PQR file of N, CA, C, O and H, with PARSE charges and radii, in Angstrom:
ATOM      1  N   MET A   1      -5.684  -3.171  15.853 -0.4000 1.5000
ATOM      2  CA  MET A   1      -6.323  -3.049  13.805 -0.0000 2.0000
ATOM      3  C   MET A   1      -4.389  -3.125  13.636  0.5500 1.7000
ATOM      4  O   MET A   1      -3.264  -2.794  14.013 -0.5500 1.4000
ATOM      5  N   TYR A   2      -5.239  -3.830  12.777 -0.4000 1.5000
ATOM      6  CA  TYR A   2      -3.591  -4.495  11.383 -0.0000 2.0000
ATOM      7  C   TYR A   2      -3.407  -3.685   9.964  0.5500 1.7000
ATOM      8  O   TYR A   2      -4.247  -3.572   9.072 -0.5500 1.4000
ATOM      9  H   TYR A   2      -6.153  -4.099  12.471  0.4000 1.0000
ATOM     10  N   SER A   3      -2.492  -3.320   9.994 -0.4000 1.5000
ATOM     11  CA  SER A   3      -2.896  -3.822   7.886 -0.0000 2.0000
ATOM     12  C   SER A   3      -1.618  -3.706   7.821  0.5500 1.7000
ATOM     13  O   SER A   3      -0.777  -3.201   8.565 -0.5500 1.4000
ATOM     14  H   SER A   3      -1.810  -3.411  10.719  0.4000 1.0000
ATOM     15  N   ASN A   4      -1.561  -4.603   6.161 -0.4000 1.5000
ATOM     16  CA  ASN A   4      -0.262  -4.674   5.449 -0.0000 2.0000
ATOM     17  C   ASN A   4      -1.147  -4.502   4.170  0.5500 1.7000
ATOM     18  O   ASN A   4      -2.355  -4.604   3.954 -0.5500 1.4000
ATOM     19  H   ASN A   4      -2.244  -5.013   5.558  0.4000 1.0000
ATOM     20  N   PHE A   5       0.374  -4.081   3.121 -0.4000 1.5000
ATOM     21  CA  PHE A   5       0.136  -4.542   1.444 -0.0000 2.0000
ATOM     22  C   PHE A   5       1.098  -5.236   1.272  0.5500 1.7000
ATOM     23  O   PHE A   5       2.163  -5.263   1.887 -0.5500 1.4000
ATOM     24  H   PHE A   5       1.355  -3.997   3.297  0.4000 1.0000
ATOM     25  N   HIS A   6       0.693  -5.906   0.301 -0.4000 1.5000
ATOM     26  CA  HIS A   6       2.297  -6.731  -0.532 -0.0000 2.0000
ATOM     27  C   HIS A   6       1.396  -6.495  -1.927  0.5500 1.7000
ATOM     28  O   HIS A   6       0.269  -6.517  -2.423 -0.5500 1.4000
ATOM     29  H   HIS A   6      -0.173  -5.884  -0.199  0.4000 1.0000
ATOM     30  N   GLN A   7       3.078  -6.208  -2.190 -0.4000 1.5000
ATOM     31  CA  GLN A   7       3.043  -5.416  -3.846 -0.0000 2.0000
ATOM     32  C   GLN A   7       3.092  -6.892  -4.402  0.5500 1.7000
ATOM     33  O   GLN A   7       4.036  -7.503  -3.902 -0.5500 1.4000
ATOM     34  H   GLN A   7       3.993  -6.190  -1.787  0.4000 1.0000
ATOM     35  N   SER A   8       2.141  -7.857  -5.539 -0.4000 1.5000
ATOM     36  CA  SER A   8       3.474  -9.079  -6.311 -0.0000 2.0000
ATOM     37  C   SER A   8       4.048  -8.114  -7.223  0.5500 1.7000
ATOM     38  O   SER A   8       5.276  -8.091  -7.149 -0.5500 1.4000
ATOM     39  H   SER A   8       1.373  -7.360  -5.945  0.4000 1.0000
ATOM     40  N   GLY A   9       3.363  -7.019  -8.364 -0.4000 1.5000
ATOM     41  CA  GLY A   9       4.502  -7.416  -9.260 -0.0000 2.0000
ATOM     42  C   GLY A   9       3.285  -7.625 -10.519  0.5500 1.7000
ATOM     43  O   GLY A   9       3.617  -7.149 -11.604 -0.5500 1.4000
ATOM     44  H   GLY A   9       2.365  -7.038  -8.425  0.4000 1.0000
ATOM     45  N   LEU A  10       1.656  -8.419 -10.445 -0.4000 1.5000
ATOM     46  CA  LEU A  10       1.060  -9.153 -10.521 -0.0000 2.0000
ATOM     47  C   LEU A  10       0.328  -7.621 -11.214  0.5500 1.7000
ATOM     48  O   LEU A  10       0.042  -6.749 -10.393 -0.5500 1.4000
ATOM     49  H   LEU A  10       1.387  -8.805  -9.563  0.4000 1.0000
ATOM     50  N   CYS A  11      -0.026  -7.274 -13.108 -0.4000 1.5000
ATOM     51  CA  CYS A  11      -0.675  -6.334 -13.237 -0.0000 2.0000
ATOM     52  C   CYS A  11      -1.249  -7.452 -15.137  0.5500 1.7000
ATOM     53  O   CYS A  11      -0.552  -8.134 -15.889 -0.5500 1.4000
ATOM     54  H   CYS A  11       0.206  -7.982 -13.774  0.4000 1.0000
ATOM     55  N   HIS A  12      -2.583  -7.134 -15.177 -0.4000 1.5000
ATOM     56  CA  HIS A  12      -3.199  -7.129 -16.266 -0.0000 2.0000
ATOM     57  C   HIS A  12      -4.112  -6.090 -16.368  0.5500 1.7000
ATOM     58  O   HIS A  12      -4.250  -5.249 -15.480 -0.5500 1.4000
ATOM     59  H   HIS A  12      -3.149  -6.580 -14.566  0.4000 1.0000
ATOM     60  N   ARG A  13      -5.111  -6.111 -18.003 -0.4000 1.5000
ATOM     61  CA  ARG A  13      -5.752  -5.461 -17.669 -0.0000 2.0000
ATOM     62  C   ARG A  13      -6.901  -5.746 -17.279  0.5500 1.7000
ATOM     63  O   ARG A  13      -7.419  -4.788 -16.705 -0.5500 1.4000
ATOM     64  H   ARG A  13      -5.000  -6.795 -18.724  0.4000 1.0000
ATOM     65  N   ASN A  14      -7.977  -7.255 -17.371 -0.4000 1.5000
ATOM     66  CA  ASN A  14      -8.984  -7.404 -16.796 -0.0000 2.0000
ATOM     67  C   ASN A  14      -8.362  -8.092 -15.144  0.5500 1.7000
ATOM     68  O   ASN A  14      -9.104  -8.991 -14.748 -0.5500 1.4000
ATOM     69  H   ASN A  14      -7.557  -8.033 -17.837  0.4000 1.0000
ATOM     70  N   LEU A  15      -7.177  -7.799 -14.204 -0.4000 1.5000
ATOM     71  CA  LEU A  15      -7.653  -7.775 -12.511 -0.0000 2.0000
ATOM     72  C   LEU A  15      -7.753  -6.347 -11.960  0.5500 1.7000
ATOM     73  O   LEU A  15      -6.703  -5.730 -12.137 -0.5500 1.4000
ATOM     74  H   LEU A  15      -6.575  -7.069 -14.526  0.4000 1.0000
ATOM     75  N   VAL A  16      -8.767  -5.608 -11.311 -0.4000 1.5000
ATOM     76  CA  VAL A  16      -8.450  -5.310 -10.598 -0.0000 2.0000
ATOM     77  C   VAL A  16      -7.210  -5.238  -8.855  0.5500 1.7000
ATOM     78  O   VAL A  16      -6.934  -6.060  -7.981 -0.5500 1.4000
ATOM     79  H   VAL A  16      -9.620  -6.110 -11.167  0.4000 1.0000
ATOM     80  N   ALA A  17      -6.863  -3.954  -9.098 -0.4000 1.5000
ATOM     81  CA  ALA A  17      -5.406  -3.620  -8.073 -0.0000 2.0000
ATOM     82  C   ALA A  17      -6.094  -3.979  -6.972  0.5500 1.7000
ATOM     83  O   ALA A  17      -7.285  -3.711  -6.808 -0.5500 1.4000
ATOM     84  H   ALA A  17      -7.087  -3.286  -9.808  0.4000 1.0000
ATOM     85  N   LEU A  18      -4.945  -4.986  -5.666 -0.4000 1.5000
ATOM     86  CA  LEU A  18      -5.045  -4.617  -4.399 -0.0000 2.0000
ATOM     87  C   LEU A  18      -5.125  -3.900  -3.662  0.5500 1.7000
ATOM     88  O   LEU A  18      -5.491  -4.386  -2.592 -0.5500 1.4000
ATOM     89  H   LEU A  18      -3.978  -5.204  -5.800  0.4000 1.0000
ATOM     90  N   ILE A  19      -4.877  -2.348  -3.637 -0.4000 1.5000
ATOM     91  CA  ILE A  19      -4.487  -1.972  -2.871 -0.0000 2.0000
ATOM     92  C   ILE A  19      -3.818  -1.850  -1.723  0.5500 1.7000
ATOM     93  O   ILE A  19      -2.964  -0.970  -1.616 -0.5500 1.4000
ATOM     94  H   ILE A  19      -4.579  -1.953  -4.506  0.4000 1.0000
ATOM     95  N   GLY A  20      -4.029  -2.496  -0.950 -0.4000 1.5000
ATOM     96  CA  GLY A  20      -4.229  -2.996   0.991 -0.0000 2.0000
ATOM     97  C   GLY A  20      -5.025  -3.512   1.193  0.5500 1.7000
ATOM     98  O   GLY A  20      -6.040  -3.670   0.515 -0.5500 1.4000
ATOM     99  H   GLY A  20      -4.723  -3.211  -1.038  0.4000 1.0000
ATOM    100  N   VAL A  21      -4.726  -3.946   2.286 -0.4000 1.5000
ATOM    101  CA  VAL A  21      -5.586  -5.222   3.697 -0.0000 2.0000
ATOM    102  C   VAL A  21      -5.103  -4.213   4.897  0.5500 1.7000
ATOM    103  O   VAL A  21      -4.061  -3.573   5.037 -0.5500 1.4000
ATOM    104  H   VAL A  21      -3.901  -3.818   2.836  0.4000 1.0000
ATOM    105  N   VAL A  22      -6.692  -4.371   5.988 -0.4000 1.5000
ATOM    106  CA  VAL A  22      -6.998  -4.021   6.925 -0.0000 2.0000
ATOM    107  C   VAL A  22      -7.363  -4.586   7.278  0.5500 1.7000
ATOM    108  O   VAL A  22      -8.377  -5.004   6.719 -0.5500 1.4000
ATOM    109  H   VAL A  22      -7.539  -4.891   5.874  0.4000 1.0000
ATOM    110  N   LEU A  23      -6.927  -5.237   8.622 -0.4000 1.5000
ATOM    111  CA  LEU A  23      -7.830  -6.210   9.827 -0.0000 2.0000
ATOM    112  C   LEU A  23      -8.131  -5.831  11.225  0.5500 1.7000
ATOM    113  O   LEU A  23      -7.329  -4.997  11.646 -0.5500 1.4000
ATOM    114  H   LEU A  23      -6.103  -4.898   9.076  0.4000 1.0000
ATOM    115  N   ASP A  24      -8.906  -6.136  11.951 -0.4000 1.5000
ATOM    116  CA  ASP A  24      -9.502  -5.631  13.237 -0.0000 2.0000
ATOM    117  C   ASP A  24      -9.781  -6.784  14.026  0.5500 1.7000
ATOM    118  O   ASP A  24      -9.467  -7.848  13.493 -0.5500 1.4000
ATOM    119  H   ASP A  24      -9.557  -6.814  11.609  0.4000 1.0000
ATOM    120  N   ASP A  25     -10.423  -6.861  15.454 -0.4000 1.5000
ATOM    121  CA  ASP A  25     -10.852  -7.666  15.291 -0.0000 2.0000
ATOM    122  C   ASP A  25     -11.882  -8.248  15.217  0.5500 1.7000
ATOM    123  O   ASP A  25     -12.019  -9.178  16.011 -0.5500 1.4000
ATOM    124  H   ASP A  25     -10.678  -5.996  15.888  0.4000 1.0000
ATOM    125  N   THR A  26     -13.205  -7.905  14.091 -0.4000 1.5000
ATOM    126  CA  THR A  26     -14.002  -8.649  13.886 -0.0000 2.0000
ATOM    127  C   THR A  26     -14.276  -9.615  12.432  0.5500 1.7000
ATOM    128  O   THR A  26     -14.713 -10.712  12.080 -0.5500 1.4000
ATOM    129  H   THR A  26     -13.093  -7.149  13.445  0.4000 1.0000
ATOM    130  N   ASN A  27     -13.442  -7.838  11.671 -0.4000 1.5000
ATOM    131  CA  ASN A  27     -13.348  -7.764   9.813 -0.0000 2.0000
ATOM    132  C   ASN A  27     -12.262  -7.106   8.920  0.5500 1.7000
ATOM    133  O   ASN A  27     -11.520  -6.152   9.153 -0.5500 1.4000
ATOM    134  H   ASN A  27     -13.088  -6.948  11.957  0.4000 1.0000
ATOM    135  N   ILE A  28     -12.386  -7.869   7.871 -0.4000 1.5000
ATOM    136  CA  ILE A  28     -11.133  -8.012   6.760 -0.0000 2.0000
ATOM    137  C   ILE A  28     -11.909  -6.441   6.399  0.5500 1.7000
ATOM    138  O   ILE A  28     -13.083  -6.077   6.331 -0.5500 1.4000
ATOM    139  H   ILE A  28     -12.989  -8.644   7.682  0.4000 1.0000
ATOM    140  N   TYR A  29     -10.895  -5.924   6.260 -0.4000 1.5000
ATOM    141  CA  TYR A  29     -11.152  -5.330   4.705 -0.0000 2.0000
ATOM    142  C   TYR A  29     -10.302  -4.799   3.997  0.5500 1.7000
ATOM    143  O   TYR A  29      -9.443  -4.119   4.559 -0.5500 1.4000
ATOM    144  H   TYR A  29      -9.941  -6.219   6.315  0.4000 1.0000
ATOM    145  N   MET A  30     -10.278  -4.974   2.260 -0.4000 1.5000
ATOM    146  CA  MET A  30      -9.889  -4.993   1.619 -0.0000 2.0000
ATOM    147  C   MET A  30     -10.003  -3.839   0.646  0.5500 1.7000
ATOM    148  O   MET A  30     -10.942  -3.662  -0.131 -0.5500 1.4000
ATOM    149  H   MET A  30     -10.976  -5.526   1.803  0.4000 1.0000
ATOM    150  N   VAL A  31      -8.826  -3.003   0.798 -0.4000 1.5000
ATOM    151  CA  VAL A  31      -9.021  -1.402  -0.953 -0.0000 2.0000
ATOM    152  C   VAL A  31      -8.455  -1.989  -1.889  0.5500 1.7000
ATOM    153  O   VAL A  31      -7.528  -2.796  -1.826 -0.5500 1.4000
ATOM    154  H   VAL A  31      -8.064  -3.148   1.428  0.4000 1.0000
ATOM    155  N   THR A  32      -9.293  -1.389  -3.256 -0.4000 1.5000
ATOM    156  CA  THR A  32      -8.991  -2.518  -4.678 -0.0000 2.0000
ATOM    157  C   THR A  32      -8.878  -1.338  -4.960  0.5500 1.7000
ATOM    158  O   THR A  32      -8.989  -0.560  -4.012 -0.5500 1.4000
ATOM    159  H   THR A  32     -10.046  -0.734  -3.307  0.4000 1.0000
ATOM    160  N   GLU A  33      -8.569  -0.642  -6.599 -0.4000 1.5000
ATOM    161  CA  GLU A  33      -8.344   0.279  -7.426 -0.0000 2.0000
ATOM    162  C   GLU A  33     -10.640   0.296  -7.715  0.5500 1.7000
ATOM    163  O   GLU A  33     -11.444  -0.633  -7.645 -0.5500 1.4000
ATOM    164  H   GLU A  33      -8.479  -1.274  -7.369  0.4000 1.0000
ATOM    165  N   TYR A  34     -10.821   1.628  -7.980 -0.4000 1.5000
ATOM    166  CA  TYR A  34     -11.808   2.360  -8.513 -0.0000 2.0000
ATOM    167  C   TYR A  34     -12.551   1.456  -9.399  0.5500 1.7000
ATOM    168  O   TYR A  34     -12.213   1.807 -10.529 -0.5500 1.4000
ATOM    169  H   TYR A  34     -10.167   2.383  -8.036  0.4000 1.0000
ATOM    170  N   MET A  35     -13.430   0.423  -9.504 -0.4000 1.5000
ATOM    171  CA  MET A  35     -14.078   0.515 -11.125 -0.0000 2.0000
ATOM    172  C   MET A  35     -15.528   0.536 -11.770  0.5500 1.7000
ATOM    173  O   MET A  35     -16.520  -0.038 -11.320 -0.5500 1.4000
ATOM    174  H   MET A  35     -13.704   0.138  -8.585  0.4000 1.0000
ATOM    175  N   ALA A  36     -15.472   1.082 -12.576 -0.4000 1.5000
ATOM    176  CA  ALA A  36     -16.008   2.436 -12.623 -0.0000 2.0000
ATOM    177  C   ALA A  36     -17.557   1.675 -12.947  0.5500 1.7000
ATOM    178  O   ALA A  36     -18.524   1.989 -12.254 -0.5500 1.4000
ATOM    179  H   ALA A  36     -14.666   1.548 -12.941  0.4000 1.0000
ATOM    180  N   ASN A  37     -17.638   1.042 -13.637 -0.4000 1.5000
ATOM    181  CA  ASN A  37     -18.995   0.185 -14.012 -0.0000 2.0000
ATOM    182  C   ASN A  37     -19.277  -0.471 -13.737  0.5500 1.7000
ATOM    183  O   ASN A  37     -20.008  -1.370 -14.152 -0.5500 1.4000
ATOM    184  H   ASN A  37     -16.852   0.787 -14.200  0.4000 1.0000
ATOM    185  N   GLY A  38     -18.321  -0.053 -12.132 -0.4000 1.5000
ATOM    186  CA  GLY A  38     -20.083  -1.478 -11.490 -0.0000 2.0000
ATOM    187  C   GLY A  38     -18.666  -2.299 -10.838  0.5500 1.7000
ATOM    188  O   GLY A  38     -17.531  -1.858 -11.015 -0.5500 1.4000
ATOM    189  H   GLY A  38     -17.726   0.678 -11.795  0.4000 1.0000
ATOM    190  N   ASN A  39     -18.964  -3.560 -10.063 -0.4000 1.5000
ATOM    191  CA  ASN A  39     -18.314  -5.308 -10.121 -0.0000 2.0000
ATOM    192  C   ASN A  39     -18.569  -6.093 -10.748  0.5500 1.7000
ATOM    193  O   ASN A  39     -19.534  -5.743 -11.427 -0.5500 1.4000
ATOM    194  H   ASN A  39     -19.887  -3.919  -9.919  0.4000 1.0000
ATOM    195  N   LEU A  40     -18.173  -7.348 -11.037 -0.4000 1.5000
ATOM    196  CA  LEU A  40     -18.448  -8.480 -11.959 -0.0000 2.0000
ATOM    197  C   LEU A  40     -19.160  -9.020 -10.961  0.5500 1.7000
ATOM    198  O   LEU A  40     -19.051 -10.052 -11.622 -0.5500 1.4000
ATOM    199  H   LEU A  40     -17.389  -7.631 -10.485  0.4000 1.0000
ATOM    200  N   VAL A  41     -19.950  -9.429  -9.770 -0.4000 1.5000
ATOM    201  CA  VAL A  41     -20.654 -10.273  -8.636 -0.0000 2.0000
ATOM    202  C   VAL A  41     -21.840  -8.838  -9.691  0.5500 1.7000
ATOM    203  O   VAL A  41     -21.932  -8.983 -10.910 -0.5500 1.4000
ATOM    204  H   VAL A  41     -20.038  -8.590  -9.233  0.4000 1.0000
ATOM    205  N   ASP A  42     -22.532  -7.715  -9.041 -0.4000 1.5000
ATOM    206  CA  ASP A  42     -23.017  -6.838  -9.886 -0.0000 2.0000
ATOM    207  C   ASP A  42     -23.440  -7.392 -10.965  0.5500 1.7000
ATOM    208  O   ASP A  42     -24.575  -7.847 -11.107 -0.5500 1.4000
ATOM    209  H   ASP A  42     -22.458  -7.597  -8.051  0.4000 1.0000
ATOM    210  N   LEU A  43     -22.076  -7.391 -12.257 -0.4000 1.5000
ATOM    211  CA  LEU A  43     -23.048  -7.337 -13.156 -0.0000 2.0000
ATOM    212  C   LEU A  43     -23.060  -9.173 -13.481  0.5500 1.7000
ATOM    213  O   LEU A  43     -23.705  -9.441 -14.495 -0.5500 1.4000
ATOM    214  H   LEU A  43     -21.155  -7.021 -12.142  0.4000 1.0000
ATOM    215  N   LEU A  44     -22.520 -10.249 -12.852 -0.4000 1.5000
ATOM    216  CA  LEU A  44     -23.641 -11.389 -12.742 -0.0000 2.0000
ATOM    217  C   LEU A  44     -25.350 -11.780 -12.350  0.5500 1.7000
ATOM    218  O   LEU A  44     -26.359 -12.383 -12.716 -0.5500 1.4000
ATOM    219  H   LEU A  44     -21.996 -10.031 -12.028  0.4000 1.0000
ATOM    220  N   ARG A  45     -24.783 -10.969 -11.387 -0.4000 1.5000
ATOM    221  CA  ARG A  45     -26.572 -11.084 -11.070 -0.0000 2.0000
ATOM    222  C   ARG A  45     -27.708 -10.067 -11.425  0.5500 1.7000
ATOM    223  O   ARG A  45     -28.882  -9.906 -11.091 -0.5500 1.4000
ATOM    224  H   ARG A  45     -23.963 -10.479 -11.089  0.4000 1.0000
ATOM    225  N   SER A  46     -26.808  -9.451 -12.263 -0.4000 1.5000
ATOM    226  CA  SER A  46     -28.074  -8.386 -13.720 -0.0000 2.0000
ATOM    227  C   SER A  46     -28.690  -8.296 -15.135  0.5500 1.7000
ATOM    228  O   SER A  46     -28.921  -7.560 -16.094 -0.5500 1.4000
ATOM    229  H   SER A  46     -25.854  -9.582 -12.535  0.4000 1.0000
ATOM    230  N   ARG A  47     -28.876 -10.428 -14.252 -0.4000 1.5000
ATOM    231  CA  ARG A  47     -29.635 -11.183 -15.961 -0.0000 2.0000
ATOM    232  C   ARG A  47     -29.935 -10.083 -16.156  0.5500 1.7000
ATOM    233  O   ARG A  47     -29.112  -9.215 -16.448 -0.5500 1.4000
ATOM    234  H   ARG A  47     -28.688 -11.026 -13.473  0.4000 1.0000
ATOM    235  N   GLY A  48     -31.095  -9.899 -16.045 -0.4000 1.5000
ATOM    236  CA  GLY A  48     -32.026  -8.562 -17.057 -0.0000 2.0000
ATOM    237  C   GLY A  48     -31.738  -7.211 -18.078  0.5500 1.7000
ATOM    238  O   GLY A  48     -32.274  -6.452 -18.886 -0.5500 1.4000
ATOM    239  H   GLY A  48     -31.763 -10.604 -15.808  0.4000 1.0000
ATOM    240  N   ARG A  49     -30.688  -7.476 -17.506 -0.4000 1.5000
ATOM    241  CA  ARG A  49     -29.350  -5.526 -18.309 -0.0000 2.0000
ATOM    242  C   ARG A  49     -28.910  -6.262 -19.163  0.5500 1.7000
ATOM    243  O   ARG A  49     -28.847  -5.981 -20.360 -0.5500 1.4000
ATOM    244  H   ARG A  49     -30.253  -8.092 -16.850  0.4000 1.0000
ATOM    245  N   HIS A  50     -28.509  -7.416 -18.585 -0.4000 1.5000
ATOM    246  CA  HIS A  50     -26.934  -7.872 -19.421 -0.0000 2.0000
ATOM    247  C   HIS A  50     -26.918  -9.229 -19.334  0.5500 1.7000
ATOM    248  O   HIS A  50     -26.437  -9.717 -18.311 -0.5500 1.4000
ATOM    249  H   HIS A  50     -28.559  -7.644 -17.613  0.4000 1.0000
ATOM    250  N   GLN A  51     -27.410 -10.064 -20.325 -0.4000 1.5000
ATOM    251  CA  GLN A  51     -26.636 -11.272 -20.939 -0.0000 2.0000
ATOM    252  C   GLN A  51     -25.362 -11.231 -21.332  0.5500 1.7000
ATOM    253  O   GLN A  51     -24.916 -10.551 -22.257 -0.5500 1.4000
ATOM    254  H   GLN A  51     -27.800  -9.668 -21.156  0.4000 1.0000
ATOM    255  N   LEU A  52     -24.453 -12.351 -20.251 -0.4000 1.5000
ATOM    256  CA  LEU A  52     -23.301 -12.742 -20.651 -0.0000 2.0000
ATOM    257  C   LEU A  52     -23.186 -14.063 -21.756  0.5500 1.7000
ATOM    258  O   LEU A  52     -23.473 -15.220 -21.449 -0.5500 1.4000
ATOM    259  H   LEU A  52     -24.815 -12.903 -19.500  0.4000 1.0000
ATOM    260  N   ASP A  53     -22.753 -13.671 -22.956 -0.4000 1.5000
ATOM    261  CA  ASP A  53     -22.505 -15.005 -24.072 -0.0000 2.0000
ATOM    262  C   ASP A  53     -21.180 -15.716 -23.607  0.5500 1.7000
ATOM    263  O   ASP A  53     -20.392 -15.317 -22.749 -0.5500 1.4000
ATOM    264  H   ASP A  53     -22.519 -12.731 -23.204  0.4000 1.0000
ATOM    265  N   LYS A  54     -21.116 -16.819 -24.340 -0.4000 1.5000
ATOM    266  CA  LYS A  54     -20.232 -17.607 -24.167 -0.0000 2.0000
ATOM    267  C   LYS A  54     -18.581 -16.823 -24.451  0.5500 1.7000
ATOM    268  O   LYS A  54     -17.796 -16.749 -23.505 -0.5500 1.4000
ATOM    269  H   LYS A  54     -21.756 -17.144 -25.037  0.4000 1.0000
ATOM    270  N   MET A  55     -18.235 -16.326 -25.716 -0.4000 1.5000
ATOM    271  CA  MET A  55     -17.372 -15.592 -25.795 -0.0000 2.0000
ATOM    272  C   MET A  55     -17.022 -14.922 -24.367  0.5500 1.7000
ATOM    273  O   MET A  55     -16.457 -15.825 -23.750 -0.5500 1.4000
ATOM    274  H   MET A  55     -18.872 -16.385 -26.484  0.4000 1.0000
ATOM    275  N   GLN A  56     -17.073 -13.974 -23.683 -0.4000 1.5000
ATOM    276  CA  GLN A  56     -17.249 -12.850 -22.518 -0.0000 2.0000
ATOM    277  C   GLN A  56     -17.429 -13.836 -21.466  0.5500 1.7000
ATOM    278  O   GLN A  56     -17.378 -13.211 -20.407 -0.5500 1.4000
ATOM    279  H   GLN A  56     -17.532 -13.240 -24.185  0.4000 1.0000
ATOM    280  N   LEU A  57     -17.628 -15.154 -21.225 -0.4000 1.5000
ATOM    281  CA  LEU A  57     -17.245 -15.917 -20.613 -0.0000 2.0000
ATOM    282  C   LEU A  57     -16.515 -16.403 -20.440  0.5500 1.7000
ATOM    283  O   LEU A  57     -16.033 -16.627 -19.329 -0.5500 1.4000
ATOM    284  H   LEU A  57     -17.669 -15.661 -22.085  0.4000 1.0000
ATOM    285  N   ILE A  58     -16.087 -16.811 -21.607 -0.4000 1.5000
ATOM    286  CA  ILE A  58     -14.201 -17.142 -21.777 -0.0000 2.0000
ATOM    287  C   ILE A  58     -13.300 -16.356 -21.377  0.5500 1.7000
ATOM    288  O   ILE A  58     -12.538 -16.731 -20.486 -0.5500 1.4000
ATOM    289  H   ILE A  58     -16.479 -16.629 -22.509  0.4000 1.0000
ATOM    290  N   GLN A  59     -13.150 -14.721 -22.109 -0.4000 1.5000
ATOM    291  CA  GLN A  59     -12.816 -13.559 -22.021 -0.0000 2.0000
ATOM    292  C   GLN A  59     -12.508 -13.363 -19.490  0.5500 1.7000
ATOM    293  O   GLN A  59     -11.701 -13.186 -18.577 -0.5500 1.4000
ATOM    294  H   GLN A  59     -13.769 -14.416 -22.833  0.4000 1.0000
ATOM    295  N   PHE A  60     -13.521 -13.534 -19.753 -0.4000 1.5000
ATOM    296  CA  PHE A  60     -13.184 -13.693 -18.168 -0.0000 2.0000
ATOM    297  C   PHE A  60     -13.041 -14.653 -16.958  0.5500 1.7000
ATOM    298  O   PHE A  60     -12.978 -14.636 -15.729 -0.5500 1.4000
ATOM    299  H   PHE A  60     -14.177 -13.678 -20.494  0.4000 1.0000
ATOM    300  N   ALA A  61     -13.023 -15.708 -18.272 -0.4000 1.5000
ATOM    301  CA  ALA A  61     -11.674 -16.769 -17.216 -0.0000 2.0000
ATOM    302  C   ALA A  61     -10.693 -16.348 -18.078  0.5500 1.7000
ATOM    303  O   ALA A  61     -11.069 -16.537 -19.235 -0.5500 1.4000
ATOM    304  H   ALA A  61     -13.075 -15.722 -19.271  0.4000 1.0000
ATOM    305  N   MET A  62      -9.529 -15.829 -18.016 -0.4000 1.5000
ATOM    306  CA  MET A  62      -8.534 -16.218 -19.441 -0.0000 2.0000
ATOM    307  C   MET A  62      -7.556 -14.126 -18.490  0.5500 1.7000
ATOM    308  O   MET A  62      -6.580 -13.601 -19.026 -0.5500 1.4000
ATOM    309  H   MET A  62      -9.223 -15.676 -17.076  0.4000 1.0000
TER
END
């Protein structure tokens, strides 16, 4: 098992902080900060519950 930590100093309110990475023989584990409202993939896949308008998509890209 190999564990690595890299602090890039990159900090922005729209970015999830990467805490660390752990590698074993077959898997890569990324530890990130907790996201209270879920993750972006689930939000984008739940189109029935949340519709993203043009401004929201632009804000995600920024």
